[in-house]
Coordinates of C-alpha atoms in Angstrom, one line a residue:
Chain Z
E176 CA -27.9 -68.7 -55.3
I177 CA -29.8 -71.2 -57.5
V178 CA -33.1 -69.6 -56.4
E179 CA -31.7 -66.3 -57.4
A180 CA -30.6 -67.5 -60.8
I181 CA -34.0 -69.0 -61.4
A182 CA -35.7 -65.9 -60.3
G183 CA -33.4 -63.9 -62.6
A184 CA -34.1 -66.1 -65.5
L185 CA -37.8 -65.6 -65.0
G186 CA -37.2 -61.9 -65.0
E187 CA -38.0 -61.6 -61.2
G188 CA -35.7 -60.2 -58.5
P189 CA -34.9 -56.8 -57.2
L190 CA -33.4 -55.6 -60.5
K191 CA -36.5 -56.6 -62.6
G192 CA -37.1 -53.9 -65.2
R193 CA -33.6 -52.4 -64.8
R194 CA -31.3 -52.2 -67.8
I195 CA -27.7 -52.4 -66.8
L196 CA -24.6 -52.1 -69.0
V197 CA -21.5 -54.1 -68.1
T198 CA -18.1 -53.8 -69.9
S199 CA -15.6 -56.6 -69.4
G200 CA -12.4 -58.1 -70.6
P201 CA -9.3 -56.5 -72.1
T202 CA -9.1 -54.5 -75.3
H203 CA -6.7 -55.3 -78.1
E204 CA -5.1 -52.4 -80.0
P205 CA -3.7 -53.4 -83.4
I206 CA -0.1 -52.5 -84.3
D207 CA -0.2 -54.4 -87.7
P208 CA -2.1 -57.4 -88.9
V209 CA -0.3 -59.8 -86.6
R210 CA 0.7 -57.7 -83.5
Y211 CA -1.3 -55.8 -80.9
I212 CA -1.1 -54.2 -77.5
A213 CA -3.2 -55.8 -74.9
N214 CA -4.1 -55.5 -71.2
R215 CA -3.9 -58.5 -68.9
S216 CA -7.5 -59.2 -68.1
S217 CA -9.2 -62.5 -68.1
G218 CA -12.7 -61.0 -68.0
A219 CA -13.5 -63.2 -65.0
Q220 CA -14.6 -60.5 -62.7
G221 CA -16.7 -58.6 -65.3
T222 CA -18.3 -61.9 -66.4
A223 CA -19.2 -62.8 -62.8
I224 CA -20.7 -59.3 -62.3
G225 CA -22.8 -59.7 -65.5
A226 CA -24.1 -63.0 -64.3
A227 CA -24.9 -61.7 -60.8
L228 CA -26.8 -58.7 -62.2
A229 CA -28.8 -61.0 -64.5
A230 CA -29.5 -63.3 -61.6
L231 CA -31.1 -60.4 -59.8
G232 CA -33.5 -59.9 -62.7
A233 CA -31.6 -57.1 -64.6
E234 CA -31.6 -56.8 -68.4
V235 CA -27.8 -56.9 -68.9
I236 CA -26.0 -55.5 -72.0
F237 CA -22.6 -57.1 -71.8
V238 CA -19.9 -55.4 -73.9
T239 CA -16.8 -57.6 -73.9
G240 CA -13.3 -57.4 -75.3
P241 CA -11.5 -60.7 -76.2
A242 CA -11.7 -62.3 -72.8
D243 CA -10.3 -65.7 -71.7
V244 CA -13.6 -66.8 -70.2
P245 CA -16.9 -67.2 -72.1
P246 CA -19.6 -64.5 -71.4
P247 CA -22.3 -65.2 -68.9
E248 CA -25.6 -66.8 -69.8
G249 CA -28.8 -64.7 -69.9
V250 CA -27.2 -61.5 -71.0
Q251 CA -27.1 -59.6 -74.3
V252 CA -23.4 -60.0 -75.5
V253 CA -21.7 -57.4 -77.7
R254 CA -18.2 -58.4 -78.8
V255 CA -15.5 -55.8 -79.5
E256 CA -11.7 -55.7 -79.9
S257 CA -10.4 -52.2 -79.5
A258 CA -11.2 -49.3 -77.1
R259 CA -12.8 -47.4 -79.9
E260 CA -15.1 -50.3 -80.8
M261 CA -16.0 -50.6 -77.1
E262 CA -16.8 -46.9 -76.8
A263 CA -19.2 -47.2 -79.8
A264 CA -20.9 -50.3 -78.3
V265 CA -21.3 -48.5 -75.0
Q266 CA -22.9 -45.4 -76.7
A267 CA -25.2 -47.7 -78.6
A268 CA -26.3 -49.4 -75.4
L269 CA -27.5 -46.2 -73.7
P270 CA -29.7 -45.3 -72.0
V271 CA -29.3 -47.6 -69.0
D272 CA -30.2 -47.4 -65.4
A273 CA -26.6 -48.3 -64.3
G274 CA -23.2 -48.8 -66.0
V275 CA -20.5 -51.1 -64.6
F276 CA -17.2 -50.4 -66.4
A277 CA -15.2 -53.5 -65.5
A278 CA -13.3 -53.8 -68.8
A279 CA -9.5 -53.1 -68.7
V280 CA -9.5 -50.6 -71.6
A281 CA -6.2 -49.7 -73.1
D282 CA -5.3 -46.1 -72.5
W283 CA -3.4 -45.9 -75.7
R284 CA -3.4 -47.3 -79.2
V285 CA -0.9 -47.1 -82.0
A286 CA -1.7 -44.0 -83.9
Q287 CA -1.2 -45.5 -87.3
A288 CA -1.8 -49.3 -87.3
S289 CA 0.0 -50.7 -90.4
D290 CA -2.0 -52.7 -93.0
R291 CA 1.1 -54.8 -93.7
K292 CA 3.2 -56.8 -91.2
L293 CA 6.1 -54.6 -90.0
K294 CA 9.4 -56.1 -91.1
K295 CA 12.7 -56.0 -89.3
T296 CA 14.8 -53.5 -91.2
R297 CA 18.4 -52.6 -91.2
E298 CA 17.4 -49.1 -90.3
G299 CA 16.6 -50.5 -86.9
L300 CA 13.6 -50.7 -84.6
P301 CA 10.2 -49.4 -85.6
V302 CA 8.7 -46.6 -83.6
F303 CA 5.1 -46.9 -82.4
E304 CA 3.6 -43.4 -82.2
L305 CA 0.8 -43.7 -79.6
A306 CA -2.5 -41.9 -79.5
E307 CA -4.8 -41.6 -76.5
N308 CA -7.9 -43.8 -76.5
P309 CA -11.3 -42.4 -75.7
D310 CA -11.9 -42.4 -71.9
I311 CA -15.2 -44.4 -71.9
L312 CA -15.8 -44.2 -68.1
A313 CA -15.2 -40.4 -68.0
G314 CA -17.3 -39.9 -71.0
V315 CA -20.4 -41.6 -69.5
S316 CA -19.8 -40.2 -66.0
Q317 CA -19.7 -36.7 -67.3
M318 CA -22.8 -36.9 -69.6
G319 CA -25.5 -34.3 -68.9
E320 CA -28.8 -35.6 -70.1
G321 CA -29.0 -39.4 -70.3
R322 CA -26.3 -40.1 -67.7
P323 CA -27.0 -43.5 -66.0
G324 CA -28.3 -43.1 -62.5
L325 CA -25.3 -45.1 -61.2
V326 CA -21.9 -45.2 -62.9
V327 CA -19.3 -47.7 -61.4
G328 CA -15.7 -47.6 -62.5
F329 CA -12.8 -50.0 -61.7
A330 CA -9.2 -49.3 -60.8
A331 CA -6.5 -51.9 -61.1
E332 CA -3.6 -50.5 -59.1
T333 CA -0.2 -51.8 -58.2
D334 CA 0.5 -49.4 -55.3
D335 CA -1.3 -46.9 -53.0
V336 CA -4.7 -48.4 -54.0
I337 CA -7.0 -46.2 -51.9
P338 CA -5.5 -42.8 -52.7
H339 CA -5.1 -43.7 -56.4
A340 CA -8.7 -45.0 -56.7
T341 CA -10.2 -42.1 -54.7
A342 CA -8.4 -39.6 -57.0
K343 CA -9.6 -41.6 -60.0
R344 CA -13.3 -41.4 -58.8
A345 CA -13.0 -37.6 -58.6
R346 CA -11.2 -37.3 -61.9
K347 CA -13.6 -39.4 -63.8
G348 CA -16.8 -38.2 -62.2
C349 CA -18.2 -41.7 -61.6
D350 CA -20.2 -42.6 -58.5
W351 CA -18.3 -45.6 -57.3
I352 CA -14.9 -47.1 -58.0
V353 CA -14.2 -50.8 -57.4
A354 CA -10.5 -50.8 -56.7
N355 CA -8.0 -53.7 -56.3
D356 CA -4.3 -54.4 -56.0
V357 CA -3.1 -56.3 -59.1
S358 CA 0.5 -56.5 -58.1
P359 CA 1.9 -59.9 -59.2
A360 CA 2.4 -60.9 -55.5
T361 CA -1.4 -60.8 -54.8
G362 CA -2.1 -63.4 -57.4
I363 CA -5.4 -61.7 -58.1
M364 CA -4.8 -61.0 -61.8
G365 CA -5.8 -64.2 -63.6
G366 CA -6.8 -65.8 -60.3
T367 CA -10.2 -66.8 -58.9
E368 CA -10.2 -64.5 -55.9
N369 CA -10.3 -60.8 -55.5
A370 CA -9.8 -58.3 -52.7
V371 CA -11.5 -55.1 -53.5
V372 CA -12.0 -51.7 -52.0
L373 CA -15.3 -49.9 -52.8
I374 CA -14.8 -46.2 -53.1
T375 CA -18.1 -44.2 -52.8
G376 CA -18.9 -40.6 -52.0
E377 CA -18.8 -41.7 -48.3
G378 CA -15.3 -43.0 -48.4
A379 CA -13.5 -46.4 -48.8
E380 CA -14.8 -49.8 -47.7
S381 CA -12.3 -52.6 -47.8
W382 CA -14.1 -55.9 -48.5
P383 CA -12.5 -59.2 -47.4
R384 CA -10.7 -61.3 -50.0
M385 CA -13.2 -63.7 -51.5
G386 CA -14.1 -65.5 -54.7
K387 CA -14.8 -63.3 -57.8
A388 CA -18.4 -64.7 -57.9
D389 CA -18.9 -63.5 -54.3
V390 CA -17.5 -60.1 -55.1
A391 CA -19.9 -60.0 -58.0
R392 CA -22.9 -61.0 -55.9
A393 CA -22.0 -58.4 -53.2
L394 CA -21.7 -55.7 -55.8
A395 CA -24.9 -56.6 -57.6
A396 CA -26.8 -56.6 -54.3
R397 CA -25.3 -53.2 -53.5
I398 CA -26.3 -51.9 -56.9
A399 CA -29.8 -53.2 -56.4
A400 CA -30.1 -51.4 -53.1
E401 CA -28.8 -48.2 -54.6
L402 CA -31.2 -48.2 -57.5
E403 CA -34.1 -49.0 -55.2
T404 CA -33.5 -45.8 -53.2
S405 CA -32.8 -43.6 -56.2
Chain S
E276 CA -5.3 -91.6 -88.1
I277 CA -6.5 -93.5 -85.0
V278 CA -4.1 -96.3 -85.8
E279 CA -1.3 -93.8 -86.1
A280 CA -2.2 -92.2 -82.8
I281 CA -2.2 -95.6 -81.1
A282 CA 1.1 -96.5 -82.7
G283 CA 2.5 -93.2 -81.5
A284 CA 1.3 -93.7 -78.0
L285 CA 3.0 -97.1 -77.9
G286 CA 6.2 -95.4 -79.1
E287 CA 6.0 -97.0 -82.5
G288 CA 5.9 -95.3 -85.9
P289 CA 8.5 -93.9 -88.3
L290 CA 9.7 -91.3 -85.8
K291 CA 10.3 -93.8 -83.0
G292 CA 13.4 -92.8 -81.1
R293 CA 13.5 -89.3 -82.6
R294 CA 13.5 -86.3 -80.3
I295 CA 11.8 -83.3 -81.9
L296 CA 11.4 -79.8 -80.5
V297 CA 8.2 -77.8 -81.5
T298 CA 7.6 -74.2 -80.5
S299 CA 4.1 -72.9 -80.7
G300 CA 1.8 -70.0 -79.8
P301 CA 2.4 -66.3 -79.4
T302 CA 4.8 -64.6 -77.0
H303 CA 3.7 -61.9 -74.7
E304 CA 6.2 -59.0 -74.0
P305 CA 5.4 -57.1 -70.9
I306 CA 5.1 -53.3 -71.0
D307 CA 4.2 -53.0 -67.3
P308 CA 2.4 -55.3 -64.8
V309 CA -1.0 -55.0 -66.7
R310 CA 0.0 -54.3 -70.4
Y311 CA 1.9 -56.3 -73.0
I312 CA 2.6 -56.6 -76.7
A313 CA 1.4 -59.8 -78.3
N314 CA 1.3 -61.6 -81.6
R315 CA -1.9 -62.9 -83.0
S316 CA -1.4 -66.6 -82.8
S317 CA -3.9 -69.2 -81.5
G318 CA -1.3 -71.9 -81.3
A319 CA -3.6 -74.1 -83.3
Q320 CA -1.1 -75.0 -86.1
G321 CA 1.8 -75.6 -83.8
T322 CA -0.4 -77.8 -81.5
A323 CA -1.5 -79.9 -84.5
I324 CA 2.1 -80.3 -85.5
G325 CA 3.1 -81.4 -82.0
A326 CA 0.3 -84.0 -82.0
A327 CA 1.1 -85.2 -85.5
L328 CA 4.8 -85.8 -84.7
A329 CA 3.9 -87.6 -81.4
A330 CA 1.4 -89.8 -83.4
L331 CA 4.3 -90.9 -85.6
G332 CA 6.2 -92.0 -82.5
A333 CA 8.5 -88.9 -81.9
E334 CA 9.4 -87.8 -78.4
V335 CA 8.1 -84.2 -78.6
I336 CA 9.3 -81.3 -76.5
F337 CA 6.5 -78.7 -76.9
V338 CA 7.6 -75.1 -75.9
T339 CA 4.5 -73.0 -76.0
G340 CA 3.7 -69.3 -75.3
P341 CA 0.2 -68.4 -74.0
A342 CA -1.9 -70.0 -76.7
D343 CA -5.7 -70.1 -77.0
V344 CA -5.8 -73.9 -77.5
P345 CA -4.6 -76.5 -74.9
P346 CA -1.3 -78.3 -75.8
P347 CA -1.5 -81.7 -77.4
E348 CA -1.6 -85.0 -75.5
G349 CA 1.5 -87.1 -75.3
V350 CA 4.1 -84.4 -75.5
Q351 CA 6.4 -82.8 -72.9
V352 CA 5.0 -79.3 -72.4
V353 CA 7.2 -76.3 -71.4
R354 CA 5.2 -73.1 -70.9
V355 CA 6.7 -69.7 -71.4
E356 CA 5.5 -66.1 -71.8
S357 CA 8.2 -64.0 -73.5
A358 CA 10.6 -64.5 -76.4
R359 CA 13.6 -64.5 -74.0
E360 CA 11.9 -67.3 -71.9
M361 CA 11.2 -69.2 -75.1
E362 CA 14.8 -69.0 -76.2
A363 CA 16.0 -70.3 -72.8
A364 CA 13.5 -73.2 -73.0
V365 CA 14.7 -74.0 -76.6
Q366 CA 18.3 -74.0 -75.5
A367 CA 17.5 -76.3 -72.6
A368 CA 15.7 -78.7 -74.9
L369 CA 18.7 -79.3 -77.2
P370 CA 20.0 -81.6 -78.6
V371 CA 17.2 -82.7 -80.8
D372 CA 16.9 -84.5 -84.2
A373 CA 14.6 -81.8 -85.6
G374 CA 13.3 -78.4 -84.5
V375 CA 10.0 -77.0 -85.8
F376 CA 9.7 -73.3 -84.9
A377 CA 6.0 -72.6 -85.3
A378 CA 5.7 -70.0 -82.5
A379 CA 4.9 -66.4 -83.5
V380 CA 7.8 -64.9 -81.5
A381 CA 7.7 -61.1 -81.0
D382 CA 10.5 -59.4 -82.8
W383 CA 10.7 -56.7 -80.2
R384 CA 10.1 -56.2 -76.6
V385 CA 9.8 -53.0 -74.5
A386 CA 13.4 -52.2 -73.4
Q387 CA 12.5 -51.4 -69.9
A388 CA 9.3 -53.0 -68.7
S389 CA 8.0 -51.0 -65.8
D390 CA 7.4 -52.6 -62.3
R391 CA 4.5 -50.2 -61.8
K392 CA 1.5 -49.6 -63.9
L393 CA 2.2 -46.7 -66.2
K394 CA -0.2 -43.8 -65.5
K395 CA -1.7 -41.3 -67.8
T396 CA 0.2 -38.1 -67.1
R397 CA -0.3 -34.5 -68.1
E398 CA 3.1 -34.6 -69.8
G399 CA 1.5 -36.7 -72.4
L400 CA 1.9 -40.2 -73.8
P401 CA 4.5 -42.6 -72.6
V402 CA 7.2 -43.7 -75.0
F403 CA 8.0 -47.4 -75.3
E404 CA 11.6 -47.8 -76.2
L405 CA 11.9 -51.1 -78.0
A406 CA 14.7 -53.7 -78.0
E407 CA 15.2 -56.5 -80.4
N408 CA 14.4 -60.0 -79.1
P409 CA 16.7 -62.9 -79.7
D410 CA 16.2 -64.5 -83.1
I411 CA 15.5 -68.1 -81.9
L412 CA 15.2 -69.6 -85.4
A413 CA 18.4 -68.0 -86.7
G414 CA 20.3 -68.9 -83.5
V415 CA 19.5 -72.6 -83.8
S416 CA 19.9 -72.7 -87.6
Q417 CA 23.3 -71.2 -87.4
M418 CA 24.6 -73.4 -84.6
G419 CA 27.8 -75.3 -85.4
E420 CA 28.1 -78.4 -83.3
G421 CA 24.8 -79.6 -82.0
R422 CA 22.6 -78.2 -84.7
P423 CA 19.5 -80.3 -85.2
G424 CA 19.6 -82.3 -88.4
L425 CA 16.5 -80.5 -89.7
V426 CA 15.4 -77.0 -88.8
V427 CA 12.0 -75.8 -89.9
G428 CA 10.9 -72.2 -89.6
F429 CA 7.6 -70.5 -90.3
A430 CA 6.8 -67.3 -92.1
A431 CA 3.5 -65.5 -91.6
E432 CA 3.3 -63.0 -94.5
T433 CA 0.7 -60.6 -95.6
D434 CA 2.1 -60.0 -99.1
D435 CA 4.5 -61.6 -101.6
V436 CA 4.6 -64.8 -99.7
I437 CA 7.0 -66.9 -101.7
P438 CA 9.7 -64.2 -102.2
H439 CA 9.5 -63.1 -98.6
A440 CA 9.7 -66.6 -97.3
T441 CA 12.5 -67.7 -99.6
A442 CA 14.5 -64.7 -98.5
K443 CA 13.7 -65.6 -94.9
R444 CA 15.0 -69.1 -95.4
A445 CA 18.3 -67.8 -96.7
R446 CA 18.6 -65.1 -94.0
K447 CA 17.9 -67.4 -91.1
G448 CA 19.9 -70.4 -92.4
C449 CA 17.1 -72.9 -91.7
D450 CA 16.4 -75.9 -93.9
W451 CA 12.7 -75.4 -94.6
I452 CA 10.2 -72.6 -94.2
V453 CA 6.5 -73.2 -93.9
A454 CA 5.0 -70.0 -95.2
N455 CA 1.4 -68.8 -95.3
D456 CA -0.6 -65.7 -96.1
V457 CA -2.2 -64.3 -92.9
S458 CA -3.9 -61.4 -94.6
P459 CA -7.3 -60.9 -92.9
A460 CA -9.0 -61.7 -96.2
T461 CA -7.7 -65.3 -96.1
G462 CA -9.4 -66.1 -92.7
I463 CA -6.4 -68.3 -91.9
M464 CA -5.3 -66.5 -88.7
G465 CA -7.5 -67.8 -86.0
G466 CA -9.3 -70.1 -88.4
T467 CA -9.3 -73.9 -88.8
E468 CA -7.7 -74.1 -92.2
N469 CA -4.3 -73.2 -93.6
A470 CA -2.9 -72.8 -97.1
V471 CA 0.9 -73.2 -96.9
V472 CA 3.9 -73.0 -99.2
L473 CA 6.8 -75.2 -98.2
I474 CA 10.1 -73.6 -99.1
T475 CA 13.0 -76.0 -99.2
G476 CA 16.4 -76.0 -100.9
E477 CA 14.7 -77.3 -104.0
G478 CA 12.2 -74.4 -104.3
A479 CA 8.6 -73.7 -103.3
E480 CA 5.8 -76.2 -103.1
S481 CA 2.3 -74.8 -102.7
W482 CA 0.1 -77.1 -100.8
P483 CA -3.7 -77.0 -101.3
R484 CA -5.8 -75.3 -98.6
M485 CA -6.7 -77.9 -96.0
G486 CA -7.5 -78.3 -92.3
K487 CA -4.6 -77.4 -89.9
A488 CA -4.6 -81.0 -88.7
D489 CA -4.0 -82.2 -92.3
V490 CA -1.2 -79.7 -92.8
A491 CA 0.3 -81.0 -89.6
R492 CA 0.1 -84.6 -90.7
A493 CA 1.6 -83.8 -94.1
L494 CA 4.4 -81.9 -92.5
A495 CA 5.1 -84.7 -89.9
A496 CA 5.2 -87.3 -92.7
R497 CA 7.6 -85.2 -94.6
I498 CA 9.8 -84.7 -91.6
A499 CA 9.8 -88.5 -91.0
A500 CA 10.9 -89.1 -94.6
E501 CA 13.7 -86.5 -94.3
L502 CA 15.0 -87.9 -91.1
E503 CA 15.0 -91.4 -92.5
T504 CA 17.2 -90.5 -95.4
S505 CA 19.6 -88.3 -93.4

């Protein structure tokens, strides 16, 4: 592991010369200057993946929302807040050899964020009209020219993980989906471990529960093998 | 400052024997297992106030939402997520000599948080029906028996700070309001400095812009003086 990190820092390793985009963390969608809608994501898994790819020698562009954990060393960090900012940063990072979309991007934003703090009024509760955010994973997966050779999406599910994630892979058009069960009972969200299922064109592989750094290293090795044969 | 902290740790100082409640940080209101509505609050000002009160010898009960900064040393920490949890923790902390309500409590929550992750559907966007959260500051301010001798609220405003904060003091029934301008241009939200206006029964005092720790020390000294004469 230390040997890998040193090799990565020296620009050696199986991903030498590969440019890989990683998105990580939550997005925050403003309601007004003091309120926002957020996704529960510490950024821990995406950060570990960025570090593991860099350790294998990749040039990593790490696009991160406001995460709880600091970004990894040895990557190019691009900080964003909202889904629309993340989409712009992703577009600016292309072309890449592979894209790993680990961020928990908000599906919706408030259509008209207010410039002023919303007040309690006698007329009652405010209404938030929602608008759909750009689907960053689908957008990159369905690119014609310039599509990354490997596009990896993530699926945080609370039930029926494999069917939901398999359907998501088909719907988005990505190559792989890394799926997990984030039900509160699993303790995965915000925790140090993860239990993922990798959905590829060949089917579903359930990986044993392990530390997020180990999941990241296994995924990075798998990406390196895939890019080698492609 | 060091002398004060040592005196506080030894249970000495002008607030010796006083029990003071401080709320701090944002609240998070769940939408579903992975999404929530949040308020932008780092918890920095509330944390500094908790520390400053403890340094003057007070027994501090520090009720905090999910803040960016760790709670101060030397206080009794109660961690909560939502406004309703914060209200319960506040009620459980009573009686106190003074209450300082620095938390940025969400005014609204989603009426029916979903147990399952909401999915994008073809029927379109989900609708979040909102419900009003308990007004913790008003509830404590308007208590009959058992009301703290001094109740201090906060007002984060983006315009017309003094009129809005003065109206808030009257509406809530608290003794003081610490008001500030959190417009993005001020850089106060998430920053290290604060420029507050203290609204009391006598009127509005604008304090010079200073570090959040200095604001906290000035407020703690003011609270000590008030409790001494009461």
